[in-house]
CSV table of C-alpha atoms in Angstrom, one decimal:
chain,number,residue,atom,x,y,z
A,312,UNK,CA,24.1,-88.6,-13.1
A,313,UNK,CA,21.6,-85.7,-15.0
A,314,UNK,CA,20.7,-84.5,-11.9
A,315,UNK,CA,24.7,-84.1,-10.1
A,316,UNK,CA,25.4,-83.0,-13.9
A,317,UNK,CA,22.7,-80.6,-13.0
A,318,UNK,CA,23.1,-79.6,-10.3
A,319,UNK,CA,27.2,-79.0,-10.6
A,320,UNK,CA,26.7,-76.6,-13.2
A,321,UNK,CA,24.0,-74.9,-10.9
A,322,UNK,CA,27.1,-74.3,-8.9
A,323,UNK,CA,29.9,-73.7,-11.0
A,324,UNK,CA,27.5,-70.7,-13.0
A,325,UNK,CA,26.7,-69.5,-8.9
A,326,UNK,CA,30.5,-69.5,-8.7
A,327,UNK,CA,31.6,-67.7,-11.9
A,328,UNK,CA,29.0,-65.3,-12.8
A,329,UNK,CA,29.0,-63.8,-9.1
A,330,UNK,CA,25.4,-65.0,-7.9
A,331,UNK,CA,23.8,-65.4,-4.6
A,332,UNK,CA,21.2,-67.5,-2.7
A,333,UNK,CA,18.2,-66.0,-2.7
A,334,UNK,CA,15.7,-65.9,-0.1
A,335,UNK,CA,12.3,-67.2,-0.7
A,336,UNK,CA,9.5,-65.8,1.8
A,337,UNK,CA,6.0,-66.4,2.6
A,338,UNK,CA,5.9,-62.1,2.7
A,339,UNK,CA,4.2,-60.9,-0.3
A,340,UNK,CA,6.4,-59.0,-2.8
A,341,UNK,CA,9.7,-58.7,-4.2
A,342,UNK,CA,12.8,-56.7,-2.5
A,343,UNK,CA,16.1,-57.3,-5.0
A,344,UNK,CA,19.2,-55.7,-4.3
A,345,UNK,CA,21.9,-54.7,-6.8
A,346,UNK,CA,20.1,-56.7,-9.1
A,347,UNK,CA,21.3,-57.5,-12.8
A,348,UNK,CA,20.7,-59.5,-16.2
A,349,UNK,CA,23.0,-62.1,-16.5
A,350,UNK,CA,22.9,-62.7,-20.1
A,351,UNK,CA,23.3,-58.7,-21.2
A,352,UNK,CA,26.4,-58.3,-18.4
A,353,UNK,CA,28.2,-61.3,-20.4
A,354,UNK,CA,27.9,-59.6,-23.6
A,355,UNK,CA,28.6,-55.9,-22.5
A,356,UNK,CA,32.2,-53.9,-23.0
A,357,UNK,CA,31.2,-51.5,-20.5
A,358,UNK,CA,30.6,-52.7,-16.6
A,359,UNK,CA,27.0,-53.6,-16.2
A,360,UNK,CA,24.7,-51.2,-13.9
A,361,UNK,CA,23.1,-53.3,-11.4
A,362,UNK,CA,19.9,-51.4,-9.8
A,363,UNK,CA,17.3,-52.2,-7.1
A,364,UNK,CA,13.4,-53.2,-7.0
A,365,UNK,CA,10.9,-53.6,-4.1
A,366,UNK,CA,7.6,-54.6,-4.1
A,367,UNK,CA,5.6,-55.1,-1.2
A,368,UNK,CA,1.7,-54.2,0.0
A,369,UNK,CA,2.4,-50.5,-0.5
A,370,UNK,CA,4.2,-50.6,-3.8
A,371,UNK,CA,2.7,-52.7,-6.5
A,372,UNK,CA,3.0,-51.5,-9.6
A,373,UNK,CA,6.2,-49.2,-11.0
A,374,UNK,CA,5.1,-46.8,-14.1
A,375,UNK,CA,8.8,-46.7,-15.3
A,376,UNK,CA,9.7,-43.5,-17.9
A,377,UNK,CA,13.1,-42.8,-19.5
A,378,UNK,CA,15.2,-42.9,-23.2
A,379,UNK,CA,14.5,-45.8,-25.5
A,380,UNK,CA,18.1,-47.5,-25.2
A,381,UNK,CA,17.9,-46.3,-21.4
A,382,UNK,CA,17.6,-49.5,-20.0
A,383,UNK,CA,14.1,-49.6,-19.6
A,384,UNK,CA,13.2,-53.4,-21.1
A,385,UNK,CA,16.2,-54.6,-19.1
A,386,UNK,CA,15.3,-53.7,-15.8
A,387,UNK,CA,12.2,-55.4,-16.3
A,388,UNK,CA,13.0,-58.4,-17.8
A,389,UNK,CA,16.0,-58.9,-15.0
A,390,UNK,CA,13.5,-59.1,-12.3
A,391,UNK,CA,11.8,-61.7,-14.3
A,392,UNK,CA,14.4,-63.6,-14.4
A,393,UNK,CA,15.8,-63.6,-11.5
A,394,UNK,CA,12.5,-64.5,-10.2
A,395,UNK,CA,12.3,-67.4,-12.6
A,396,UNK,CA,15.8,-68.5,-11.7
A,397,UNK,CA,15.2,-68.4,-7.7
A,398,UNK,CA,12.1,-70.5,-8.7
A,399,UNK,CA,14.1,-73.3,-10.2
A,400,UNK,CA,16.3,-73.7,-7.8
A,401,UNK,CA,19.5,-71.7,-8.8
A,402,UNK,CA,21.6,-68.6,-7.4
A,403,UNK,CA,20.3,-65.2,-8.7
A,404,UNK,CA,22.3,-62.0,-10.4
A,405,UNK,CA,21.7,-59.6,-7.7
A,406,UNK,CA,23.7,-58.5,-4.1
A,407,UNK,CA,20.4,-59.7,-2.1
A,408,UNK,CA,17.0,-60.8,-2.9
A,409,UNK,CA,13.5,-61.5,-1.0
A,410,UNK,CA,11.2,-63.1,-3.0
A,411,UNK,CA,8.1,-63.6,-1.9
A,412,UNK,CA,5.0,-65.8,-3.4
A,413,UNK,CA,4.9,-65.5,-7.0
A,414,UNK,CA,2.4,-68.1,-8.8
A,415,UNK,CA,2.9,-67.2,-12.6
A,416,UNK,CA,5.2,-64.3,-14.7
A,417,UNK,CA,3.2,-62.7,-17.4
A,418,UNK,CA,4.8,-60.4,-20.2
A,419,UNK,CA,4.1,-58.1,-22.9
A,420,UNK,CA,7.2,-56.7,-24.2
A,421,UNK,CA,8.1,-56.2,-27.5
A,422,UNK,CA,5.7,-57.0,-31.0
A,423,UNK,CA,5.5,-58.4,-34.6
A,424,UNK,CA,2.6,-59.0,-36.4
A,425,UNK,CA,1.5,-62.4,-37.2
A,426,UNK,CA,1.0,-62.5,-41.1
A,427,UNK,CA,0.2,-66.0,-41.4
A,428,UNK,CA,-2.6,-65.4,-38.5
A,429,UNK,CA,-3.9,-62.2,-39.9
A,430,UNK,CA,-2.9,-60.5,-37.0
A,431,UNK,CA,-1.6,-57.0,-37.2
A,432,UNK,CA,1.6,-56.0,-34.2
A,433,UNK,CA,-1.3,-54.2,-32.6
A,434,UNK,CA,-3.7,-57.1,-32.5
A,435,UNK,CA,-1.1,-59.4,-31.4
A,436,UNK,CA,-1.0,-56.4,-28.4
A,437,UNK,CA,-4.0,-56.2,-27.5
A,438,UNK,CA,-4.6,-60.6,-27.5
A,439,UNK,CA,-1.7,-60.1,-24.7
A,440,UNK,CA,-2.8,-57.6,-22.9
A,441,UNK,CA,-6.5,-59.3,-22.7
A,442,UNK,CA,-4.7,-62.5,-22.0
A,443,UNK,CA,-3.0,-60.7,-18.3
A,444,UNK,CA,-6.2,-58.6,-17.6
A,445,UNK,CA,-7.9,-62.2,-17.4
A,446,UNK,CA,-5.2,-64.5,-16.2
A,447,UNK,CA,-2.8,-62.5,-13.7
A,448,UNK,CA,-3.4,-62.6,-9.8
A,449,UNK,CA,-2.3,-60.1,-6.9
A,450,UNK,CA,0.4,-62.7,-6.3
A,451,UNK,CA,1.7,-62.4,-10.3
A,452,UNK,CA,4.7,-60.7,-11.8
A,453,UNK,CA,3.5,-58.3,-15.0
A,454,UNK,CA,5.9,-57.1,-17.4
A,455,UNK,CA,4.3,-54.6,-19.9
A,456,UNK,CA,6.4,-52.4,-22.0
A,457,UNK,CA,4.4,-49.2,-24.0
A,458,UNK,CA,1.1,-50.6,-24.4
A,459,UNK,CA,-1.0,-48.7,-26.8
A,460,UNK,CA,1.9,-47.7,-29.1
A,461,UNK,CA,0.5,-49.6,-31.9
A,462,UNK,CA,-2.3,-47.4,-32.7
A,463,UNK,CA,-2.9,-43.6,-32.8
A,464,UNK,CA,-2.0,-42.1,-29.4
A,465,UNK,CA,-5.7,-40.8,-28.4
A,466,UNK,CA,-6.3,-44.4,-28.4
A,467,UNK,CA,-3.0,-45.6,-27.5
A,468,UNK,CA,-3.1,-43.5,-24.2
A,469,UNK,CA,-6.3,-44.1,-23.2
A,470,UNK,CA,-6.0,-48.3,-23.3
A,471,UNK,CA,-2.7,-47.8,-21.7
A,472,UNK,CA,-4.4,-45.6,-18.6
A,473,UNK,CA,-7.5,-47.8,-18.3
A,474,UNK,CA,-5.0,-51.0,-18.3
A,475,UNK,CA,-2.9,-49.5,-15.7
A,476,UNK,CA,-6.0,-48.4,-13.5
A,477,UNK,CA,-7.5,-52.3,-13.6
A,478,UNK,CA,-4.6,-53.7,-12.8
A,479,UNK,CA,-3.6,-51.0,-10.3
A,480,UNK,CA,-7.0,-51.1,-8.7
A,481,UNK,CA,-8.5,-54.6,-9.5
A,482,UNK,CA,-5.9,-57.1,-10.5
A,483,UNK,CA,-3.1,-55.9,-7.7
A,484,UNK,CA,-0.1,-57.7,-9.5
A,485,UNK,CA,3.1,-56.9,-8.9
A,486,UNK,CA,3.7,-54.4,-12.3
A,487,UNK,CA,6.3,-53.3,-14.1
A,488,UNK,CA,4.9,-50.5,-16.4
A,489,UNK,CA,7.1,-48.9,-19.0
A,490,UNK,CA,5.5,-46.4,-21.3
A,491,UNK,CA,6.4,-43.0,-22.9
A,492,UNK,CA,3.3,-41.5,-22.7
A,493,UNK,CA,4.1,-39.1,-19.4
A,494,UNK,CA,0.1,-38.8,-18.5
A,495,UNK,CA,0.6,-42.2,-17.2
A,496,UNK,CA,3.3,-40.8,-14.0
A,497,UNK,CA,-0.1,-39.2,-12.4
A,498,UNK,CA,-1.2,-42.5,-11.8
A,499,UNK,CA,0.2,-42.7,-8.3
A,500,UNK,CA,-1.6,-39.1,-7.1
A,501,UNK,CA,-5.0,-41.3,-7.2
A,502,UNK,CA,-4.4,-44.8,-7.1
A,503,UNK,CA,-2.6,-46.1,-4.0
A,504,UNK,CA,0.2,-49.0,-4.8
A,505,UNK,CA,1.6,-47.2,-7.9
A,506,UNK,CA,5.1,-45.7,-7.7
A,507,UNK,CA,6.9,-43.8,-10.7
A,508,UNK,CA,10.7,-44.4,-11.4
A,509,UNK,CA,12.9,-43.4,-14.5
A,510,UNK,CA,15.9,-44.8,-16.0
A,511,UNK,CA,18.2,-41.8,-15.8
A,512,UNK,CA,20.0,-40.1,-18.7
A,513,UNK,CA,22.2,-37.1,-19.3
A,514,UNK,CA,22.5,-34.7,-22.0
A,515,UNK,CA,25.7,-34.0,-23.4
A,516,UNK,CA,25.9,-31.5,-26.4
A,517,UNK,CA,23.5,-32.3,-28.6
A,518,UNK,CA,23.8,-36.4,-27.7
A,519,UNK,CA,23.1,-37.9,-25.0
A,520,UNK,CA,24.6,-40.2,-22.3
A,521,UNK,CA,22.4,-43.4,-20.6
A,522,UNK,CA,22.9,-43.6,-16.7
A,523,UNK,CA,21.3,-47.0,-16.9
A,524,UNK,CA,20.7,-46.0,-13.1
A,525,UNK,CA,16.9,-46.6,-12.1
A,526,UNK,CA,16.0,-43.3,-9.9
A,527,UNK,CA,12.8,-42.2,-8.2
A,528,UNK,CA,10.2,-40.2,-9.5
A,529,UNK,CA,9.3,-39.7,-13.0
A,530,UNK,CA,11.6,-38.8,-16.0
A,531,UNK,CA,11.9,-35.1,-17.2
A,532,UNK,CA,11.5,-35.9,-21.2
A,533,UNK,CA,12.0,-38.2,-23.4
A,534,UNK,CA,15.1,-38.1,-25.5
A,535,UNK,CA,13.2,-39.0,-28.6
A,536,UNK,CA,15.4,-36.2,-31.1
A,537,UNK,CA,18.7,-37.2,-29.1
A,538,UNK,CA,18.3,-40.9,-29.8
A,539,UNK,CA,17.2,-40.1,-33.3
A,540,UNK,CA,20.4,-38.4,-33.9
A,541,UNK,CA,22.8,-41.7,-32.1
A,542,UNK,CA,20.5,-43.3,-35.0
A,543,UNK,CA,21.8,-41.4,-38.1
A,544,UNK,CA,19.0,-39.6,-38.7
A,545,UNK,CA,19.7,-36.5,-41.0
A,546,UNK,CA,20.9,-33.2,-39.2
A,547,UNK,CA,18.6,-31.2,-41.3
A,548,UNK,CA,15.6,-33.9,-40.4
A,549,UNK,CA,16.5,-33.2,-36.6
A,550,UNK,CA,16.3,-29.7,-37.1
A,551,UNK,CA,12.8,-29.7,-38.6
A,552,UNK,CA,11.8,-31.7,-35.6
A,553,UNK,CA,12.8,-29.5,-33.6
């Protein structure tokens, strides 16, 4: 009875929420289509942009640039997901998807400190990025979003390069990369397997308006002062950051 209980509402969620059979391949890499995040679509007003990724022996690790709010942390953590749903036996959010081998998903996205442990937000950081460097294979899915933001940004930038390079170069995991430090979207003109995209965004006025549309290449600036301002920061402290 647990497992048609299951197993019926494996179907009924396949039904209702739109989802489709994925295909699971012996092919290395990833190739989702329309691809979205189930649980952010449900909670949405607006309709939910569903975007693309492909992985394969060419492309194995995305440096992904673009707003904070742009969407960034939910394309990656979609892909997850849906790989982790395909894996369990269920329907996925997407149009299509190819999913080839994929033996573990490691992440690094978001931070707290750990007060009880000691541990400052960057510690806890760096434990997780060791923990990938050490653990993840060329057949694993890595999430990592802004590594190195927790210390000063001579630092910050240069564990976030030398992170990208060993996995790029050494590691070979399929990669998700978000960052805002733009040095990182030279990474693909020496190191084959590493593409740049950007989470697109529009200026409007002095605001700004999120695409949520993933789009090649790298992004053209950051939209720090613009998202500052959807925040409520002072006019007169905008200004002087200008």
């Amino acid at each position: 009875l647990a497992e048609l209980d299951a197993i019926n509402n494996l179907a009924e969620r396949a039904d209702s929420l739109r989802l489709v059979r994925p295909e699971l391949s012996d092919r290395p890499g990833l190739d989702i289509r329309g691809g979205r995040h189930s649980v952010v679509e449900q909670v949405m007003e607006q309709p939910f942009i569903p975007n693309d990724i492909r992985f394969d022996d060419e492309r194995r690790m995305l440096i992904i640039t673009g707003p904070n709010m742009g969407g960034k942390s939910t394309y990656m953590r979609q892909a997850a997901l849906i790989v982790l749903l395909a894996h369990t036996g269920c329907f996925v959010p997407a149009k299509a998807a190819r999913i080839g081998p994929v033996d573990r998903i490691f992440t690094r996205i978001g931070s707290s400190d750990d007060l009880a442990g000691g541990r400052s937000t960057f510690m806890v950081e760096m434990t997780e990025t060791a923990n990938i460097l050490h653990n993840a294979s060329d057949h694993s899915l890595v999430l990592m979003d802004e590594i190195g933001r927790g210390t000063s940004t001579f630092d910050g930038l240069a564990l976030a390069w030398a992170t990208a390079v060993h996995i790029a170069s050494h590691v070979k995991a399929l990669t998700l990369f978000a960052t805002h430090y733009f040095e990182l979207t030279a990474l693909p003109d020496d190191y084959t397997g590493v593409a740049n995209v950007h989470l697109d965004a529009a200026e409007h006025g002095d605001g700004i308006v999120f695409l949520h549309a993933v789009k090649p290449g790298p992004a053209n600036q950051s939209y720090g002062l613009q998202v500052a301002q959807l925040a409520g920061i002072p006019r007169v402290v905008i200004q002087q950051a200008r």
